Backbone as a ProteinNet text record, in pm:
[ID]
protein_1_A
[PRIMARY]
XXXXXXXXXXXXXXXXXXXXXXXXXXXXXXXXXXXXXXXXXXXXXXXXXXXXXXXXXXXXXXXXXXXXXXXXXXXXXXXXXXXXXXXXXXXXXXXXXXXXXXXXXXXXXXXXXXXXXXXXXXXXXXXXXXXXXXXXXXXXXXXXXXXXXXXXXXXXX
[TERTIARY]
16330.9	16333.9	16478.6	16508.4	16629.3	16653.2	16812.9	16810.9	16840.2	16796	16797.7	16937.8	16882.9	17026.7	17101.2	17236.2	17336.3	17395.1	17361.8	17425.3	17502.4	17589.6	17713.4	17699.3	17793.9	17760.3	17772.9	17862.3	17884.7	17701.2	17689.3	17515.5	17432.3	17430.8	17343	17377.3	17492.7	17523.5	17443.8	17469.1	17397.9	17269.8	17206.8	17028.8	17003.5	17100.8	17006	17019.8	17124.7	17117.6	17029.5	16947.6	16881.2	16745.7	16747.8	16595.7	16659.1	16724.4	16710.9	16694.1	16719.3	16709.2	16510.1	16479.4	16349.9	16269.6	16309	16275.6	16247.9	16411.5	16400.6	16257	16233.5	16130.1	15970.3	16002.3	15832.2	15822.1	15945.7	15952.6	15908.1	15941.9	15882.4	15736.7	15694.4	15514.5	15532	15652.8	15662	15711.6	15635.9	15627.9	15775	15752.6	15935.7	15997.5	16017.3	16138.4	16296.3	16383.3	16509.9	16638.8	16696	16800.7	16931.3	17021.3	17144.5	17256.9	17366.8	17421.7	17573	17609.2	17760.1	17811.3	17947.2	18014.9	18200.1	18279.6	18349.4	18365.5	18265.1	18252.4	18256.3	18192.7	18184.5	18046.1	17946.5	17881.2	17862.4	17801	17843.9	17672.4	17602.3	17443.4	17358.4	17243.5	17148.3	17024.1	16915.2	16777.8	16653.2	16538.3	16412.8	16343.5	16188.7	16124.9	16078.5	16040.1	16041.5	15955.5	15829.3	15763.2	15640.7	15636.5	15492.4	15565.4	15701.3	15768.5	15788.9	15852.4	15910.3	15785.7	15673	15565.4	15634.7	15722.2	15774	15752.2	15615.6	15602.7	15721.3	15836.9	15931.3	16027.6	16004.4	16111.5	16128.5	16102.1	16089.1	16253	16281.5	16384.6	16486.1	16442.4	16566.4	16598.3	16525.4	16540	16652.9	16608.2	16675	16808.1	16834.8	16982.6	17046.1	16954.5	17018.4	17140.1	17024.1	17033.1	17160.9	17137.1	17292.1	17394.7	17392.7	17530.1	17584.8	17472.4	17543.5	17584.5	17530.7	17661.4	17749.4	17745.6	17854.4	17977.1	17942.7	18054.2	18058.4	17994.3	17988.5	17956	17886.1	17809.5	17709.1	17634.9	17494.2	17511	17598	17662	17691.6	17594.4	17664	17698.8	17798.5	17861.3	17959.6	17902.7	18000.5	17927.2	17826.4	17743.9	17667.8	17604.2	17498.9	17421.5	17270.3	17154.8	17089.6	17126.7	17024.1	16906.1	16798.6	16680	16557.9	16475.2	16437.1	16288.9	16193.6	16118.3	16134	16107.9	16117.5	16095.2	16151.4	16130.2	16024.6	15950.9	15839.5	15896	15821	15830.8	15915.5	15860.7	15991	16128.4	16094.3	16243.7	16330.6	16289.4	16366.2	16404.3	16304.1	16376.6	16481.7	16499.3	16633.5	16770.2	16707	16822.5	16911.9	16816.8	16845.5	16930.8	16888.8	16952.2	17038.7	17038.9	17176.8	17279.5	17267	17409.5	17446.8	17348	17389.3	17384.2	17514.6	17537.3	17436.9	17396.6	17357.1	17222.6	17112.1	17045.4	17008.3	16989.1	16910	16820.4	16718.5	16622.6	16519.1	16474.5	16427.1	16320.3	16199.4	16049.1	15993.2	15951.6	15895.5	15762.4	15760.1	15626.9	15540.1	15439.8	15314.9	15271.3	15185.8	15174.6	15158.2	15084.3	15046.6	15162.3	15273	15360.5	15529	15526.4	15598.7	15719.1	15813.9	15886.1	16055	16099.2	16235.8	16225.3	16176	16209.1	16089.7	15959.3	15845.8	15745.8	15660.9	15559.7	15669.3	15750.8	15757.4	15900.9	15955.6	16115	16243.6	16207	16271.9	16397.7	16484.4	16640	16676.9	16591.2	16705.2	16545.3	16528.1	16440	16509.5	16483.1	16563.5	16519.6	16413.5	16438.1	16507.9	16556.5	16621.7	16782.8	16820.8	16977	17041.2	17052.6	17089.2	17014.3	17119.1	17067.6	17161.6	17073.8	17177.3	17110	17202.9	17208.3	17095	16998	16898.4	16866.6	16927.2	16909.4	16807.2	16698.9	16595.7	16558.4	16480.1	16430.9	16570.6	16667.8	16719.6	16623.1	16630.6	16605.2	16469.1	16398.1	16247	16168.7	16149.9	16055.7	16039.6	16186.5	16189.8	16153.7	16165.3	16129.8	15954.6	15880.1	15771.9	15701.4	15779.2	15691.3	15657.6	15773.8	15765	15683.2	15663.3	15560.3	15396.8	15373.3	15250.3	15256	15286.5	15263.2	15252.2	15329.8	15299.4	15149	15101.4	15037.9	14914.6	14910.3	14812.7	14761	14867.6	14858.4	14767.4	14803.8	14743.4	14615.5	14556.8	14390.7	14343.4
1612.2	1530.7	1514	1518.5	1506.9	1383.7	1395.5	1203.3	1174	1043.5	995.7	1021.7	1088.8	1082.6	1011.1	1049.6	896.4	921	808.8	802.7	707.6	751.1	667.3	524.5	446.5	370.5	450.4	559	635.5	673.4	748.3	775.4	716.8	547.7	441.9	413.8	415.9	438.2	505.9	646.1	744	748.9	694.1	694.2	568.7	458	395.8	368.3	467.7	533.9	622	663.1	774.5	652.2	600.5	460	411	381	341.9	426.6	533.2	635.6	686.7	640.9	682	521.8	424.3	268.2	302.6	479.9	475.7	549.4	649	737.4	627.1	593.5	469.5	384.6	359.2	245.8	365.1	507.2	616.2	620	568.6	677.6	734.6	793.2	935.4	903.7	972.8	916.5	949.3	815	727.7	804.7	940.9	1022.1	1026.6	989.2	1046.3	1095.1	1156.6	1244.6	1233.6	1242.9	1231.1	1376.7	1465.6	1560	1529.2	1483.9	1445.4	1590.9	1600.4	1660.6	1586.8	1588.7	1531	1383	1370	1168.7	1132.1	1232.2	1156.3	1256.2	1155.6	1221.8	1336.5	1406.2	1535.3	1554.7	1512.7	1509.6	1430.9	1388.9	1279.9	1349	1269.4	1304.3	1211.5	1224.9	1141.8	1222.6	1219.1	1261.7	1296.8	1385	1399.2	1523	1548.5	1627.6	1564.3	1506.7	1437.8	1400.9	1346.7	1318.7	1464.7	1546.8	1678.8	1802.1	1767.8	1883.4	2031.2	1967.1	2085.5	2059.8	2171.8	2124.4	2098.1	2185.7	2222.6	2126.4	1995	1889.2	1772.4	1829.4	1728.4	1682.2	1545.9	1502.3	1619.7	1677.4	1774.9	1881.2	1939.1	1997.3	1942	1838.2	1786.8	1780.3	1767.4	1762.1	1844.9	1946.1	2051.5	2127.4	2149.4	2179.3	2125	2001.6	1903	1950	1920.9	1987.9	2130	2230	2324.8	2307.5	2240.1	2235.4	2207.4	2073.4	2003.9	2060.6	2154	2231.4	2348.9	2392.1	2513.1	2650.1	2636.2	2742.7	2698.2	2824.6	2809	2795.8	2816.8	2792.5	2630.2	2580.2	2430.6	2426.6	2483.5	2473.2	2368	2313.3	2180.6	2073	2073.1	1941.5	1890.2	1811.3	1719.6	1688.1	1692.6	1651.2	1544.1	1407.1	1284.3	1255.9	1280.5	1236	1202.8	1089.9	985.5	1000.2	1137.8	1190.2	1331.8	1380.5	1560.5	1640.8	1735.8	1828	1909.8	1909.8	2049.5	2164.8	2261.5	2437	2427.7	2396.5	2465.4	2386	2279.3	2240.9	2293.5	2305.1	2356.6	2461.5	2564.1	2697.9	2700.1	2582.3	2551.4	2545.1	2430.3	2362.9	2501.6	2624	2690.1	2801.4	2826.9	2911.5	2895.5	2721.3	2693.9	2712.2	2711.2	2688.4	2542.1	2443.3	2284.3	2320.6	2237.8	2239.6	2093.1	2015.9	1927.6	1851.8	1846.8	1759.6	1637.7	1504.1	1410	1292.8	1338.6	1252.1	1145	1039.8	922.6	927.1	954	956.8	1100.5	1148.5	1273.5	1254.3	1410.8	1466.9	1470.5	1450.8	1457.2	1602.4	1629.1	1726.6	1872.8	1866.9	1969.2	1997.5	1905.2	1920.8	1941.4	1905.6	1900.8	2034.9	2072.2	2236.7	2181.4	2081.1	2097.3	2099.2	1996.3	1991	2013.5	1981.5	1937.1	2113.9	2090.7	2220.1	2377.8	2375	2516.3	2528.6	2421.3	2418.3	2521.9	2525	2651	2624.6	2448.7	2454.2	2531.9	2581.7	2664.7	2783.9	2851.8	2982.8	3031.6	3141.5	3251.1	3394.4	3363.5	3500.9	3462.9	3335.5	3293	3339.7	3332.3	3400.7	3300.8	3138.2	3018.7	2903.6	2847.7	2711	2595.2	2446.8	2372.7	2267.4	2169.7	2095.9	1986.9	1910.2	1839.5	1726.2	1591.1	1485.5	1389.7	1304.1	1248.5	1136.5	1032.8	861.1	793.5	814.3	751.8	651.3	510.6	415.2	459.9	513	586.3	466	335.2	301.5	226.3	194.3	171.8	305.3	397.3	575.6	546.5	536.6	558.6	403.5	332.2	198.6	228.9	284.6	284.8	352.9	501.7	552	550	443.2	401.6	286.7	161.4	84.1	139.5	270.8	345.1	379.6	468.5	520	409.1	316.9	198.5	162.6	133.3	89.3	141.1	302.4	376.5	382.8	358.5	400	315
12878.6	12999.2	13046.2	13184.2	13225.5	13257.1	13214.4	13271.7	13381	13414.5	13583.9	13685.6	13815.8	13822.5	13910.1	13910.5	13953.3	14062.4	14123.1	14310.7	14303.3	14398.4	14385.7	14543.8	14537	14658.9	14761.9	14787	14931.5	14908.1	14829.1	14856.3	14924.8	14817.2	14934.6	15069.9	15081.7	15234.4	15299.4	15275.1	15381.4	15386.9	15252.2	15244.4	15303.4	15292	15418.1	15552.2	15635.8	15761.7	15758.5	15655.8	15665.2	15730.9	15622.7	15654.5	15793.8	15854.2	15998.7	16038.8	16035.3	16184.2	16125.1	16012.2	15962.8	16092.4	16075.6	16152.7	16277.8	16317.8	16483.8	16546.2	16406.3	16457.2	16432.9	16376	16335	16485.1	16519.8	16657.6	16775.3	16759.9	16867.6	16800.9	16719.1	16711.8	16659.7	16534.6	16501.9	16347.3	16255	16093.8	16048.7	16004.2	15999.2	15871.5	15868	15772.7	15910.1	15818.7	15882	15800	15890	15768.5	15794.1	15744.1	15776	15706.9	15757.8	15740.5	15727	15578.4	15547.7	15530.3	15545.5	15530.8	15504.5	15427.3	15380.1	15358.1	15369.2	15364.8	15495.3	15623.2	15758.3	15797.4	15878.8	15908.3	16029.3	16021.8	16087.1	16214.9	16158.1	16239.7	16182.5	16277.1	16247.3	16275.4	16247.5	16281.1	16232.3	16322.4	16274	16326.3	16286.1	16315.7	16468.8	16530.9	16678.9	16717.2	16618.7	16679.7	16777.3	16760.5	16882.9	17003.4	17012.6	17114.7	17194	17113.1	17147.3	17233.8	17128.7	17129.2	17096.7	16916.7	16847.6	16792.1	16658.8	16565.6	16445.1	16496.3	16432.2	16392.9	16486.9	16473.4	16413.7	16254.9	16163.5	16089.9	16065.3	16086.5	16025.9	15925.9	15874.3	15923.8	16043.1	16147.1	16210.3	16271.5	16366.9	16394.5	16206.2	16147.5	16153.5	16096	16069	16216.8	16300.6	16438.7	16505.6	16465.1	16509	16451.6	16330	16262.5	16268.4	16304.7	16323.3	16483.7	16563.4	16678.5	16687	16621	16546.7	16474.5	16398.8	16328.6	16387.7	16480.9	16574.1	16444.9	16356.8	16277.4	16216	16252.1	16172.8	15978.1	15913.2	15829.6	15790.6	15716.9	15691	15534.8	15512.2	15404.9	15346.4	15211.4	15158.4	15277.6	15259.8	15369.9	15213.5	15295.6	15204.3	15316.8	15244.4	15366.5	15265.1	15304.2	15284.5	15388.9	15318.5	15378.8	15298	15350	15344.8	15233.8	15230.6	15194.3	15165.1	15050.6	15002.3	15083.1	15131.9	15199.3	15201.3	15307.1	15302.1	15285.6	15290.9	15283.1	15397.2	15514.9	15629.7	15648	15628.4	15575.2	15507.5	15353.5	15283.4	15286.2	15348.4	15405.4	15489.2	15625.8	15681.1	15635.3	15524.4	15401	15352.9	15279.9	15217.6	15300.3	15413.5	15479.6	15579.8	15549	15605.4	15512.8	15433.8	15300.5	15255	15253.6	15259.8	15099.9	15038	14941.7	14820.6	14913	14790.8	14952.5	14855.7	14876.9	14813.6	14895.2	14810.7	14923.6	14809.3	14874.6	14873.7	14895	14868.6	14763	14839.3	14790	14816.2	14644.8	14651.8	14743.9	14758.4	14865.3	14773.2	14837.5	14741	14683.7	14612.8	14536	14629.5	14711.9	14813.4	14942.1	14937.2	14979.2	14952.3	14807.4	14728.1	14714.9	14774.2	14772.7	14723.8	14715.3	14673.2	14536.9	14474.1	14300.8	14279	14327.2	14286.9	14246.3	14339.8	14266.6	14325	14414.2	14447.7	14389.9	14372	14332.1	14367	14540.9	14597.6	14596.5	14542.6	14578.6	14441.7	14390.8	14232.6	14221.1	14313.4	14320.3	14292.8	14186	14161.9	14304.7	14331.7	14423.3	14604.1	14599.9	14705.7	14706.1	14762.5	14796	14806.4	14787.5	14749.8	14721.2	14644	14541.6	14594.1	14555	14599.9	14481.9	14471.8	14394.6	14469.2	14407.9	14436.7	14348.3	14395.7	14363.8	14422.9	14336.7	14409.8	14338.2	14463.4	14397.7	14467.8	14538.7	14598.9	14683	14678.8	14731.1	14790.7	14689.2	14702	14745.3	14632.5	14696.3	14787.7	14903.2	15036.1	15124.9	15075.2	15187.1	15194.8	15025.8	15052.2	15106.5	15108.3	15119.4	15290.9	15341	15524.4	15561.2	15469.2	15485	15465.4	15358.9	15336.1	15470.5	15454.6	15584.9	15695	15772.2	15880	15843.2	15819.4	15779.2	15759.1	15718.6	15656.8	15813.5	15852.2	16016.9	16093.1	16082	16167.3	16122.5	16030.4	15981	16009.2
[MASK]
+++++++++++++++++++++++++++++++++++++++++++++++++++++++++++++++++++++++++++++++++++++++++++++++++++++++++++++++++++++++++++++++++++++++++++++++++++++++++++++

């Protein structure tokens, strides 16, 4: 078993800008994940969820980020970044993550089993047949990520 791992206060910082901008997308109608894109200890892009607003399925908060920061740094290349966000990444996320070059992820509250692709069932941030790995830290201030997401969610049924 590996031992738990350790976030520093700059961490909680950014994970819980990640939970507001997750507050901004719940206050749009739109299931409250949000992400945030450090790069030397300043942030570099933001994001929440925005596919029902958008009518992209594509524009799930780590999208969103992603997208930003590479304007932001003017390359599709986000190298030596960090992507904090709020819930585990799906499959198409993490394919972003990965082929952006973001050096470290971390993220709140794992995905559930059928959705599960960073650490969990597909464990694509350390695939060996992927062409990069990134370091993947998780349970950051999880059970504020999943609590927003069950009450959304509770709401809506």
């Amino acid at each position: 078993m590996q031992p738990a791992p350790e976030f520093t206060e700059t961490d909680m910082i950014w994970m819980r800008r990640a939970l507001e901008l997750a507050r901004q997308a719940e206050a749009a109608g739109e299931v409250p994940i949000g992400a945030v894109v450090v790069k030397d200890d300043t942030v570099i892009a933001e994001g929440w969820n925005r596919p029902i607003s958008s009518n992209d399925p594509t524009a799930h908060a780590e999208i969103v980020a992603l997208r930003a920061a590479g304007l932001a740094l003017d390359n599709y290349r986000l190298v030596d970044t960090t992507l904090y966000v709020t819930l585990e990444p799906c499959i198409m996320c993490m394919g972003g993550i990965i082929h952006a070059r973001v050096a470290n992820l971390v993220y709140g509250a794992p995905a559930d089993a059928q959705r599960s692709s960073a650490a969990g069932v597909l464990q694509m941030a350390e695939a060996q047949l992927l062409n990069h790995r990134l370091q993947c830290r998780s349970g950051l201030l999880a059970d504020e990520a999943a609590a927003l997401l069950r009450d959304f969610f509770r709401r809506r049924r």
